[in-house]
Amino acid sequence: MAKTKSAYFCQSCGYESPKWLGKCPSCNQWNTFVEEVIDKGALHVPTWKSSSGTQRLNKPSKVEQIEATTEERTLTSDAELDRVLGGGLVAGSVILIGGEPGIGKSTLMLQLALNMPNKRILYISGEESEQQIKMRAERITNSPKADCYILTETATQNIFKQIEQLEPEIVIVDSIQTLHSAHIESTPGSVSQVRECTAELLRFAKETATPVFLIGHITKDGAIAGPKILEHMVDTVLQFEGDRHHIYRILRSIKNRFGATAELGIYAMQGNGLREVSNPSEILLSQRDEELSGITIGATLEGARPMLIETQALVSISAYGTPQRSATGFDIRRMNMLLAVLEKKCGFRLGVKDVFLNIAGGIKVEDPAIDLAIMAAIISSHEDISISSKICFAAEVGLSGEIRAVNRIEQRIAEAEKLGFEKIVVSNYNLKGVDRAKFKIQLITVSKIEEVFALLFG
């Protein structure tokens, strides 16, 4: 009878210990160790074998002797996904997609599988039945023409048997936390199971040059569930973000061995699936018939993509003893810092007022270049004076009230000009080396916050 051995694994980072520990020495988390049984008696035979049946022996080579080949990329039917991946799918790459429950990860992957008619795609689901996937496929497209196969299975041994028979060109796994290997006796979703199943799929992808998509769950803290080594093993890690109460979704690259992590894709969730948003600025800007106070437009960058977003602020007399501060889509601590600058440098008495801030469209902004737009919106609401919808802002504000320069100013100016804005307010330190002649939009340069409000409000 085969001997078994148990070990304790940290559910946060995957650290292994022969005995239970209260605090993980790797990630310093408390009470995260769980006992898992590992089969050490039987000989571990890989569940995936190359079709040739022979094992290639790798030998060391000098750098100058290695032939440099260009990466062959396969374009998908999703332009936003291709942009985030760096230009398309790389053969043999393993891509991990994480996101909140119900955000649209499975819809995105099924939509990809149904819209690639020239590729044989295997969609493996461990969470839904074939009938459920069929219902979702009919909702996404009425007449699927893709060469897409559905497999509802969780055992990796059975999965690889079907892969050897079908020989798919792309494999999608929904999700990695539902798979289990017979060589590990722990439950699906445990650290050892996730690590072992990912290693088997990684071995398959590299030996057959087949791209593999893995859908991953996330924890309540927003991190991808499972050991941290899971993110190190794969080639690309994508994060699908967005507010479930809004229609917009953002696909962001956290790690990419074959491209930059500065790109992002934007989608709109609709009844028939996810729709690509090629120009998000036009959607994020509301169409209003009259000028309203408390609304300004800021030029921000999401990754390497310039966007113009609408900033809404409401300042009112506090009805309670303690003034309220609320921010949606923006860091409330930074908002409090900007309010302190307004009181100190501009003399606005906001300490007894309620201040509410909202970034339109349900997106979250971390770019400091939106500081000036937020401050202008707050004062516009405080004074009840509207700001022209043809003016946008792109500048960071420092603690001493100075207007600081931001990066990629030419991209922000070009985006504002493309959308028909007449003026843009920037820092005067930002235009060194910028050719003003190539822009038709009027560039207003300021150096202090006092100059901005004297210019806007007289």
XYZ file of C-alpha atoms in Angstrom, residues 26-318:
293
model
C 6.522 34.034 3.939
C 3.533 36.401 3.775
C 3.093 37.100 7.539
C -0.586 36.145 7.470
C -2.175 34.522 10.524
C -4.190 31.261 10.670
C -3.833 30.480 6.970
C -2.285 26.978 7.165
C -4.456 24.048 6.100
C -3.443 20.388 6.142
C -3.417 18.645 2.762
C -2.623 15.013 1.965
C -0.002 14.440 -0.708
C 0.449 11.029 -2.334
C 4.160 10.292 -2.189
C 4.012 6.491 -2.620
C 2.956 6.149 -6.242
C 5.253 7.164 -9.028
C 4.171 10.526 -10.367
C 3.570 10.147 -14.087
C 2.776 13.361 -15.971
C -0.812 13.487 -17.146
C 0.227 15.119 -20.388
C 2.729 13.543 -22.751
C 3.940 14.971 -25.991
C 2.566 13.320 -29.103
C 5.999 12.135 -30.198
C 6.436 10.128 -27.019
C 10.131 11.042 -26.801
C 11.672 13.410 -24.290
C 13.894 16.134 -25.635
C 17.111 16.801 -23.749
C 17.941 20.479 -23.419
C 21.549 21.543 -23.753
C 23.123 24.886 -22.834
C 23.742 27.316 -25.688
C 25.650 30.569 -25.973
C 23.597 33.709 -26.345
C 25.069 34.557 -29.757
C 24.277 31.046 -31.027
C 20.565 31.297 -30.236
C 18.484 32.173 -33.277
C 16.164 35.111 -32.646
C 12.735 34.459 -34.101
C 9.774 36.784 -34.201
C 6.707 35.901 -32.161
C 3.875 34.609 -34.298
C 0.691 36.158 -32.995
C -2.838 35.080 -33.754
C -5.414 37.841 -33.986
C -8.671 37.120 -32.222
C -12.061 38.555 -33.073
C -11.751 40.927 -30.094
C -9.705 44.047 -30.858
C -9.702 45.144 -27.215
C -8.306 41.786 -26.059
C -5.643 41.886 -28.793
C -4.577 45.332 -27.605
C -4.211 44.196 -23.993
C -2.277 41.060 -25.006
C 0.179 43.162 -26.997
C -1.038 42.408 -30.510
C -2.672 38.977 -30.337
C -2.219 35.474 -28.970
C 1.281 34.027 -28.735
C 1.620 30.295 -29.429
C 2.059 28.295 -26.223
C 1.150 31.178 -23.905
C -0.870 30.647 -20.718
C -3.183 33.552 -19.858
C -4.875 33.953 -16.473
C -8.004 36.136 -16.225
C -9.330 37.151 -12.798
C -12.233 39.286 -11.687
C -15.209 39.702 -9.378
C -18.052 37.153 -9.522
C -20.547 38.082 -12.216
C -18.277 40.677 -13.826
C -18.319 38.837 -17.190
C -15.209 36.630 -17.322
C -17.060 33.569 -18.648
C -19.050 35.712 -21.076
C -15.857 37.246 -22.443
C -14.222 33.842 -22.984
C -17.308 32.197 -24.493
C -17.774 35.181 -26.766
C -14.159 34.788 -27.891
C -14.676 31.084 -28.578
C -17.856 31.654 -30.600
C -16.418 34.414 -32.785
C -13.333 32.627 -34.129
C -14.648 30.414 -36.965
C -11.210 29.428 -38.265
C -9.953 27.962 -34.981
C -10.831 24.722 -33.203
C -11.500 25.803 -29.616
C -12.152 23.632 -26.567
C -14.114 25.340 -23.780
C -13.728 23.380 -20.533
C -16.212 24.242 -17.788
C -16.152 22.898 -14.265
C -18.886 25.205 -12.984
C -21.721 25.046 -15.531
C -23.530 22.307 -17.413
C -23.654 22.025 -21.185
C -27.249 23.269 -21.202
C -26.318 26.417 -19.252
C -23.459 27.197 -21.620
C -25.757 26.581 -24.599
C -28.294 29.091 -23.233
C -25.595 31.700 -22.780
C -24.202 31.005 -26.254
C -27.644 31.567 -27.817
C -27.936 34.846 -25.932
C -24.552 35.999 -27.197
C -25.057 34.938 -30.811
C -28.096 33.526 -32.589
C -26.171 31.459 -35.143
C -22.787 30.316 -33.784
C -20.529 29.303 -36.667
C -17.338 28.759 -34.720
C -15.635 25.392 -34.395
C -16.203 25.439 -30.640
C -16.439 22.343 -28.442
C -17.816 22.292 -24.887
C -16.476 19.891 -22.257
C -17.876 19.783 -18.707
C -15.156 18.023 -16.749
C -12.978 18.687 -13.703
C -10.500 15.769 -13.698
C -7.312 16.714 -15.530
C -6.680 13.109 -16.621
C -10.005 12.979 -18.499
C -9.455 16.461 -19.881
C -6.112 15.567 -21.446
C -7.597 12.407 -22.995
C -10.155 14.552 -24.795
C -7.481 17.071 -25.782
C -5.377 14.307 -27.398
C -8.383 13.199 -29.458
C -9.673 16.655 -30.425
C -6.308 18.470 -30.843
C -7.716 21.974 -30.235
C -5.897 25.120 -31.302
C -7.047 27.149 -28.256
C -8.064 25.845 -24.825
C -10.216 27.770 -22.325
C -10.571 26.552 -18.712
C -13.404 27.890 -16.543
C -12.132 27.864 -13.876
C -8.735 26.685 -12.637
C -10.038 26.414 -9.045
C -12.513 23.681 -10.063
C -9.955 21.302 -11.588
C -8.367 18.470 -9.648
C -5.591 15.982 -10.334
C -5.678 12.371 -9.124
C -2.052 12.659 -8.006
C -3.041 15.129 -5.277
C -5.511 13.989 -2.623
C -6.569 17.461 -1.474
C -9.842 19.095 -2.510
C -10.258 21.200 -5.678
C -9.275 24.824 -5.149
C -6.611 24.051 -2.558
C -3.094 25.373 -2.956
C -1.565 22.068 -4.047
C -4.384 21.281 -6.512
C -4.274 24.705 -8.160
C -0.500 24.517 -8.443
C -0.480 20.973 -9.856
C -3.286 21.544 -12.373
C -1.687 24.755 -13.596
C 1.662 22.998 -13.995
C 0.058 20.266 -16.115
C -1.702 22.804 -18.348
C 1.510 24.813 -18.611
C 3.407 21.716 -19.709
C 0.741 20.970 -22.316
C 0.790 24.551 -23.656
C 4.578 24.681 -24.050
C 4.922 21.232 -25.650
C 2.117 21.723 -28.182
C 2.360 25.532 -28.718
C -1.344 25.824 -27.855
C -2.596 29.029 -26.159
C -4.458 28.316 -22.903
C -6.834 30.702 -21.112
C -7.403 30.142 -17.396
C -10.266 31.853 -15.577
C -9.454 32.413 -11.907
C -11.520 33.339 -8.867
C -10.490 36.229 -6.635
C -10.568 36.679 -2.889
C -12.460 39.333 -0.940
C -9.295 41.456 -0.991
C -9.283 41.471 -4.804
C -6.292 39.113 -5.244
C -6.499 36.025 -7.439
C -7.414 33.025 -5.300
C -4.784 30.355 -4.791
C -1.048 30.537 -4.241
C 0.901 33.565 -5.423
C 3.036 31.196 -7.480
C 0.034 30.807 -9.810
C 0.632 34.314 -11.153
C 4.362 33.604 -11.520
C 3.777 30.402 -13.504
C 1.564 31.867 -16.227
C 2.744 34.183 -19.003
C 0.028 36.819 -18.754
C -2.253 37.944 -15.924
C -5.339 39.978 -16.843
C -7.733 41.650 -14.416
C -11.365 42.187 -15.424
C -12.680 45.156 -13.451
C -15.803 47.261 -13.232
C -18.871 48.042 -11.190
C -21.631 45.492 -11.663
C -24.190 48.323 -11.362
C -22.694 50.055 -14.426
C -22.312 48.722 -17.930
C -18.617 49.463 -18.430
C -15.862 46.900 -17.881
C -12.098 47.360 -18.017
C -9.670 44.587 -18.968
C -6.297 45.474 -17.463
C -2.934 43.721 -17.878
C -1.045 43.105 -14.625
C 1.708 40.920 -16.066
C 2.610 40.249 -19.699
C 5.756 38.482 -20.875
C 4.959 39.230 -24.516
C 3.934 42.897 -24.340
C 3.508 46.012 -22.267
C 1.260 46.180 -19.218
C 0.188 49.757 -19.963
C -2.627 48.833 -22.358
C -6.210 48.203 -21.362
C -9.457 47.261 -23.080
C -12.888 48.754 -22.397
C -16.191 46.925 -22.865
C -19.860 47.700 -22.385
C -21.992 44.909 -20.893
C -25.237 44.523 -22.797
C -28.014 41.976 -23.003
C -26.330 40.129 -25.857
C -22.846 40.077 -24.349
C -19.866 42.383 -24.149
C -19.447 45.103 -26.760
C -16.075 46.641 -27.521
C -15.789 50.371 -26.808
C -13.382 51.836 -29.348
C -13.767 55.459 -28.192
C -14.622 55.510 -24.475
C -14.358 59.296 -24.167
C -17.524 59.912 -26.173
C -19.495 57.545 -23.929
C -18.082 58.748 -20.601
C -18.974 62.351 -21.423
C -22.658 63.061 -20.828
C -24.669 64.893 -23.426
C -26.361 67.795 -21.610
C -28.439 70.575 -23.102
C -27.421 73.272 -20.627
C -24.397 74.197 -18.557
C -24.577 72.868 -14.998
C -22.492 73.781 -11.993
C -20.207 71.208 -10.395
C -19.306 69.434 -13.650
C -15.883 69.525 -15.300
C -13.972 67.403 -17.802
C -10.553 65.928 -17.015
C -8.035 64.385 -19.402
C -6.727 61.166 -17.861
C -4.685 58.165 -18.948
C -5.787 54.588 -18.344
C -2.609 52.699 -19.037
C -1.389 54.147 -22.316
C -4.855 55.146 -23.466
C -6.000 58.778 -23.144
C -9.585 59.336 -22.035
C -11.718 62.334 -21.180
C -14.007 61.704 -18.229
C -16.652 63.750 -16.488
C -16.107 64.792 -12.876
C -19.180 65.661 -10.814
C -19.071 67.452 -7.452
C -21.754 68.575 -5.035
C -21.059 70.982 -2.149
C -23.907 71.706 0.253
C -24.479 72.979 3.789
C -24.020 70.214 6.342
